[in-house]
CSV table of C-alpha atoms in Angstrom, one decimal:
chain,number,residue,atom,x,y,z
A,23,MET,CA,113.2,80.8,108.1
A,24,LEU,CA,115.6,83.3,109.2
A,25,ALA,CA,118.3,86.3,107.2
A,26,GLN,CA,121.2,87.0,109.7
A,27,ILE,CA,123.5,89.8,107.9
A,28,VAL,CA,126.1,89.8,109.8
A,29,LEU,CA,127.9,93.8,111.6
A,30,PHE,CA,131.3,95.3,112.5
A,31,ASP,CA,133.4,97.2,112.6
A,32,GLY,CA,134.0,98.8,109.8
A,33,VAL,CA,131.0,97.7,107.9
A,34,ASP,CA,129.7,99.3,105.1
A,35,PRO,CA,126.1,100.4,106.0
A,36,LEU,CA,124.5,99.6,102.6
A,37,ASP,CA,126.3,96.6,102.4
A,38,VAL,CA,123.5,95.5,105.1
A,39,ILE,CA,120.3,98.2,104.4
A,40,ALA,CA,119.6,97.3,100.9
A,41,PRO,CA,119.4,93.6,101.2
A,42,PHE,CA,117.1,94.4,104.5
A,43,GLU,CA,115.3,97.1,103.4
A,44,VAL,CA,115.1,93.8,99.9
A,45,LEU,CA,114.1,91.4,102.0
A,46,SER,CA,111.7,92.9,104.5
A,47,ALA,CA,109.7,93.7,101.9
A,48,GLY,CA,109.9,90.0,101.1
A,49,SER,CA,108.9,88.7,103.8
A,50,ASP,CA,105.7,91.4,104.0
A,51,ALA,CA,105.1,89.9,100.5
A,52,LEU,CA,105.6,86.2,102.0
A,53,ALA,CA,102.6,87.6,105.1
A,54,GLY,CA,106.1,87.4,107.6
A,55,ALA,CA,107.8,84.2,106.6
A,56,LEU,CA,111.0,85.5,106.5
A,57,ASP,CA,112.4,86.5,109.9
A,58,VAL,CA,115.6,89.4,108.7
A,59,ARG,CA,118.0,90.4,111.5
A,60,LEU,CA,120.9,92.8,112.1
A,61,VAL,CA,123.3,90.0,113.7
A,62,ALA,CA,127.5,90.7,115.2
A,63,ALA,CA,129.6,87.5,115.5
A,64,SER,CA,130.2,87.4,119.4
A,65,GLU,CA,127.3,90.5,121.4
A,66,THR,CA,124.3,92.4,120.6
A,67,GLY,CA,125.2,96.4,120.4
A,68,PHE,CA,125.6,98.8,118.1
A,69,VAL,CA,128.0,98.1,115.9
A,70,THR,CA,130.1,101.9,113.9
A,71,THR,CA,130.1,101.3,110.2
A,72,GLY,CA,133.2,102.5,108.2
A,73,THR,CA,130.7,105.7,107.2
A,74,ARG,CA,131.0,109.2,108.9
A,75,GLY,CA,130.9,107.2,112.1
A,76,LEU,CA,127.1,105.4,111.1
A,77,ARG,CA,126.0,103.3,113.6
A,78,LEU,CA,123.3,100.2,113.7
A,79,GLU,CA,122.4,97.7,116.1
A,80,ALA,CA,122.9,93.9,116.2
A,81,THR,CA,119.5,93.0,117.7
A,82,HIS,CA,120.7,89.0,117.6
A,83,VAL,CA,124.2,87.0,117.7
A,84,LEU,CA,124.6,85.1,114.6
A,85,ASP,CA,123.6,81.7,114.8
A,86,PRO,CA,125.8,79.5,111.7
A,87,GLN,CA,123.1,76.9,111.7
A,88,ALA,CA,119.5,78.5,111.7
A,89,PRO,CA,118.2,77.1,108.8
A,90,GLY,CA,118.0,80.3,106.0
A,91,VAL,CA,120.1,82.6,104.0
A,92,VAL,CA,123.6,84.2,106.1
A,93,ILE,CA,125.2,87.4,104.7
A,94,ILE,CA,128.3,89.1,105.2
A,95,PRO,CA,128.9,92.8,104.0
A,96,GLY,CA,132.0,94.6,102.5
A,97,ALA,CA,133.4,97.5,104.8
A,98,SER,CA,133.9,101.0,104.1
A,99,GLY,CA,136.4,103.8,104.0
A,100,PRO,CA,139.8,104.9,102.2
A,101,ILE,CA,141.1,102.5,99.9
A,102,GLU,CA,144.8,103.2,100.3
A,103,GLY,CA,147.0,105.0,103.4
A,104,ASP,CA,149.6,104.3,106.1
A,105,PRO,CA,147.6,100.6,107.5
A,106,ASP,CA,149.9,102.0,110.9
A,107,GLU,CA,147.5,105.0,110.7
A,108,VAL,CA,144.7,104.7,109.0
A,109,ASP,CA,141.5,102.2,108.9
A,110,THR,CA,141.6,101.0,104.8
A,111,ILE,CA,139.2,99.0,104.2
A,112,PRO,CA,142.2,96.6,103.5
A,113,VAL,CA,143.2,96.6,106.8
A,114,LEU,CA,139.5,96.3,108.3
A,115,LEU,CA,138.6,93.4,106.1
A,116,ALA,CA,142.0,92.0,107.3
A,117,ARG,CA,140.9,93.1,110.9
A,118,THR,CA,137.7,91.0,111.1
A,119,VAL,CA,139.9,87.5,109.6
A,120,THR,CA,141.0,87.6,112.8
A,121,THR,CA,137.5,87.5,114.8
A,122,ALA,CA,134.8,84.9,116.0
A,123,LEU,CA,133.6,85.7,112.6
A,124,PRO,CA,135.3,83.2,110.1
A,125,ASP,CA,134.4,79.5,112.2
A,126,LEU,CA,130.8,81.2,112.7
A,127,ILE,CA,130.8,81.0,109.0
A,128,ARG,CA,132.5,77.8,108.0
A,129,ARG,CA,129.9,76.2,110.5
A,130,SER,CA,127.4,77.7,108.4
A,131,MET,CA,129.1,76.8,104.5
A,132,ALA,CA,128.9,73.1,106.5
A,133,CYS,CA,125.3,73.4,107.3
A,134,ASP,CA,123.1,72.3,104.4
A,135,GLN,CA,120.4,74.4,105.8
A,136,VAL,CA,122.2,77.8,105.4
A,137,LEU,CA,122.9,79.9,101.8
A,138,VAL,CA,125.9,81.9,102.7
A,139,ALA,CA,125.7,85.2,100.5
A,140,THR,CA,127.8,88.2,100.3
A,141,VAL,CA,127.9,91.7,98.8
A,142,CYS,CA,131.1,93.5,97.7
A,143,GLY,CA,134.2,93.0,100.0
A,144,GLY,CA,131.9,90.4,102.2
A,145,SER,CA,134.3,87.8,99.9
A,146,LEU,CA,137.2,88.9,100.6
A,147,VAL,CA,136.9,88.5,103.9
A,148,LEU,CA,136.0,84.8,103.7
A,149,ALA,CA,138.2,84.6,101.2
A,150,MET,CA,141.2,85.5,103.3
A,151,ALA,CA,140.2,83.4,106.2
A,152,GLY,CA,140.4,80.0,103.8
A,153,LEU,CA,136.6,80.0,102.9
A,154,LEU,CA,136.4,80.2,98.8
A,155,GLU,CA,139.4,78.1,97.3
A,156,GLY,CA,137.7,76.4,94.5
A,157,ARG,CA,135.3,77.9,94.6
A,158,SER,CA,133.6,81.0,91.9
A,159,ALA,CA,133.0,84.2,93.7
A,160,VAL,CA,132.9,88.3,93.3
A,161,THR,CA,133.9,91.0,94.7
A,162,HIS,CA,134.4,94.7,93.9
A,163,ARG,CA,136.6,94.8,91.0
A,164,LEU,CA,139.1,96.9,92.7
A,165,GLY,CA,139.6,93.5,94.3
A,166,ASN,CA,138.9,90.3,92.6
A,167,ASP,CA,143.1,89.8,91.8
A,168,MET,CA,142.9,89.6,95.6
A,169,LEU,CA,140.2,86.4,95.4
A,170,GLU,CA,141.8,84.8,92.2
A,171,ALA,CA,145.3,85.6,94.9
A,172,THR,CA,143.6,83.7,97.3
A,173,GLY,CA,142.5,80.5,95.2
A,174,THR,CA,139.4,81.5,94.3
A,175,THR,CA,138.1,82.1,90.7
A,176,ALA,CA,137.6,85.4,90.6
A,177,VAL,CA,134.0,86.5,87.9
A,178,ASP,CA,133.3,89.0,86.5
A,179,ALA,CA,129.1,89.3,87.0
A,180,ARG,CA,127.0,91.0,89.3
A,181,VAL,CA,126.1,88.5,90.8
A,182,VAL,CA,127.7,85.1,91.2
A,183,ASP,CA,125.7,81.6,92.4
A,184,ASP,CA,127.8,79.6,93.5
A,185,GLY,CA,125.1,76.4,95.2
A,186,ASP,CA,125.1,77.5,98.2
A,187,LEU,CA,127.6,80.2,97.9
A,188,VAL,CA,126.1,83.5,96.8
A,189,THR,CA,128.3,86.0,96.2
A,190,ALA,CA,128.0,90.0,94.9
A,191,ALA,CA,130.1,92.4,93.4
A,192,GLY,CA,130.3,96.1,94.2
A,193,VAL,CA,128.0,98.3,97.2
A,194,THR,CA,124.8,98.1,95.0
A,195,SER,CA,125.2,94.9,93.9
A,196,GLY,CA,123.6,94.1,97.4
A,197,LEU,CA,120.3,95.2,95.3
A,198,ASP,CA,120.7,92.6,93.3
A,199,LEU,CA,121.6,90.0,95.3
A,200,ALA,CA,118.9,90.2,97.6
A,201,LEU,CA,116.4,90.3,94.9
A,202,TYR,CA,117.8,87.3,93.5
A,203,LEU,CA,117.6,85.7,96.9
A,204,LEU,CA,114.4,85.9,97.3
A,205,GLU,CA,113.9,84.3,93.8
A,206,ARG,CA,115.8,81.7,94.5
A,207,LEU,CA,114.5,80.8,97.4
A,208,TYR,CA,110.8,81.5,97.2
A,209,GLY,CA,110.4,82.1,93.6
A,210,ALA,CA,110.1,85.0,90.6
A,211,ARG,CA,106.7,86.1,91.5
A,212,ILE,CA,107.8,87.5,95.1
A,213,ALA,CA,110.9,88.8,93.3
A,214,HIS,CA,109.2,90.8,90.9
A,215,ALA,CA,106.8,92.1,93.8
A,216,VAL,CA,109.5,93.3,95.4
A,217,GLU,CA,110.9,95.0,92.4
A,218,GLN,CA,107.8,96.8,91.2
A,219,LEU,CA,107.6,97.9,94.9
A,220,PHE,CA,111.1,99.5,94.7
A,221,GLN,CA,110.8,100.7,91.2
A,222,TYR,CA,114.4,98.5,90.6
A,223,GLU,CA,114.7,95.9,88.3
A,224,ARG,CA,117.8,93.6,89.0
A,225,ARG,CA,120.8,94.7,86.9
A,226,GLY,CA,122.8,91.6,84.8
A,227,THR,CA,122.4,87.9,84.4
A,228,VAL,CA,123.3,85.6,87.5
A,229,TRP,CA,125.9,83.4,86.7
A,230,ARG,CA,125.8,80.4,87.5
A,231,ASN,CA,127.9,77.0,87.0
A,232,HIS,CA,125.3,75.3,84.2
A,233,GLY,CA,125.9,74.9,80.2
A,234,PRO,CA,127.8,74.8,78.0
A,235,ALA,CA,131.1,76.6,78.2
A,236,PRO,CA,130.8,80.0,75.8
A,237,GLN,CA,133.2,80.0,72.8
A,238,PRO,CA,135.3,82.8,72.4
A,239,PHE,CA,134.1,86.1,70.2
């Protein structure tokens, strides 16, 4: 099975590295059954993140229909500023929507062998591309209103499981996302082993549209 974590200009490095490390540890626990890759939409090579020019290397091009999981991170940088002068997070995310990535993710979402996941602003990329209308998702708390504006139901949870789409909230939730993906794909024993290795316990309850609706408190 293949886990592909997508790189793009301005990507948040922690959104990438946290899932990469967790899933790689999961692969070790599975004797290499999970192939974890950093990928780009169109070509391999180094990509400049949004944090102090740190560069990460995409070693492969995204295969949108390879069985497994595709993870879209968010961006890092200033939140506010003149968009003509400053690459703010909204500018970086909007720019990503104009690349080949949304069409590739559309193909992934149409494939029943692919689970699409996002960290932080990654869900906003999909939402702005019109891919999340009618779906339930989460992003960083500062972007949930934008999710709602695209026709997405924003859920205030650390991780939201909407079937073939799993989204996570702010930056550090990439750890929780990856651990949940290990549990969902391979079972609780693998996820627990990686939690023990990292000395980190997942936070919050994973939201799923399952069970009775709660009454108001």
